[in-house]
Coordinates of C-alpha atoms in Angstrom, one line a residue:
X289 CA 0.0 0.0 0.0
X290 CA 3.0 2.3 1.0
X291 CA 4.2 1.8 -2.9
X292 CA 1.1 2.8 -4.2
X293 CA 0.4 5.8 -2.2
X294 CA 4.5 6.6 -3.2
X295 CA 3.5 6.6 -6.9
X296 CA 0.2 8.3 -7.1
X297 CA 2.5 11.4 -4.8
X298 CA 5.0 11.5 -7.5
X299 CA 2.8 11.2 -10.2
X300 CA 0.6 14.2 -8.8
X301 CA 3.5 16.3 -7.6
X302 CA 4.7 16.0 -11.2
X303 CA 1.3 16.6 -13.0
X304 CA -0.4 19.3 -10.7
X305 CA 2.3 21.9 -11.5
X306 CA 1.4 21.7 -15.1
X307 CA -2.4 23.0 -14.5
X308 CA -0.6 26.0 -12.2
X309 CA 0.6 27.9 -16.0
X310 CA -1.4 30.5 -17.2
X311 CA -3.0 30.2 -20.3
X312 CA -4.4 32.7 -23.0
X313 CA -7.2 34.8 -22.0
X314 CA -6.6 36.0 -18.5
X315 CA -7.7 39.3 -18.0
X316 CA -10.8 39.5 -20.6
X317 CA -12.9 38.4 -17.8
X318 CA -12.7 37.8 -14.0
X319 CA -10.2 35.0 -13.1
X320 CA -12.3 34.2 -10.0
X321 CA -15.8 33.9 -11.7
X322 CA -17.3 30.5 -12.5
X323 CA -17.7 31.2 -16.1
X324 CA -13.9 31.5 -16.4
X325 CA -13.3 28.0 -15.1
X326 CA -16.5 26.4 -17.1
X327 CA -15.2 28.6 -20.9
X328 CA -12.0 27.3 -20.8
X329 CA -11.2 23.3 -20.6
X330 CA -7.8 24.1 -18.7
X331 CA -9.8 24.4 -15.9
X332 CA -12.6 22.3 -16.2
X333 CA -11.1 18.9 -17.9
X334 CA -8.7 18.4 -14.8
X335 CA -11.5 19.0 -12.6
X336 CA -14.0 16.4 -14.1
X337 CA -11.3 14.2 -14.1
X338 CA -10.7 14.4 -10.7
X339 CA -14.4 14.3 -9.8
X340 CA -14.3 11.0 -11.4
X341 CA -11.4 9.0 -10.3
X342 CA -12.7 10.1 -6.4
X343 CA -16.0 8.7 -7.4
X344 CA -14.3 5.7 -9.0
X345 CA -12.2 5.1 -5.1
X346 CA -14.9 5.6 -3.2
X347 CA -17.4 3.7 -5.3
X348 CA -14.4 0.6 -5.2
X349 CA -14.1 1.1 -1.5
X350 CA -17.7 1.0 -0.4
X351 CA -18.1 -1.8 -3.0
X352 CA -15.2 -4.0 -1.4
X353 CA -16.4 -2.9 2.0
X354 CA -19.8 -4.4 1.5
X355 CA -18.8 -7.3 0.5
X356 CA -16.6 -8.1 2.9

């Protein structure tokens, strides 16, 4: 278990950083507003994607523990 949570550190230490650029288009509209995060896919691809992989652990996790 130790192993896995080692990778998935280094593998998210090395990814997150790359979501942390800017991109094209700050400053044409508020950089705190909702609409900026849901107009451009920088923002809201990473974030569906982590929605879904926690729903995909804690679906696995209540699964195994109700079988158990």
């Amino acid at each position: 278990m130790k192993a896995i949570t080692k990778k998935l550190i280094l593998i998210a230490s090395t990814v997150i950083p790359l979501f942390a650029m800017a991109h094209p288009g700050h400053g044409h509209e508020s950089p705190l507003s909702p609409g900026h995060y849901l107009a451009n896919p920088e923002h809201y691809i990473p974030l569906a994607l982590t929605v879904g992989a926690a729903l995909l652990v804690l679906s696995a996790r209540y699964l195994l523990i109700r079988t158990k």
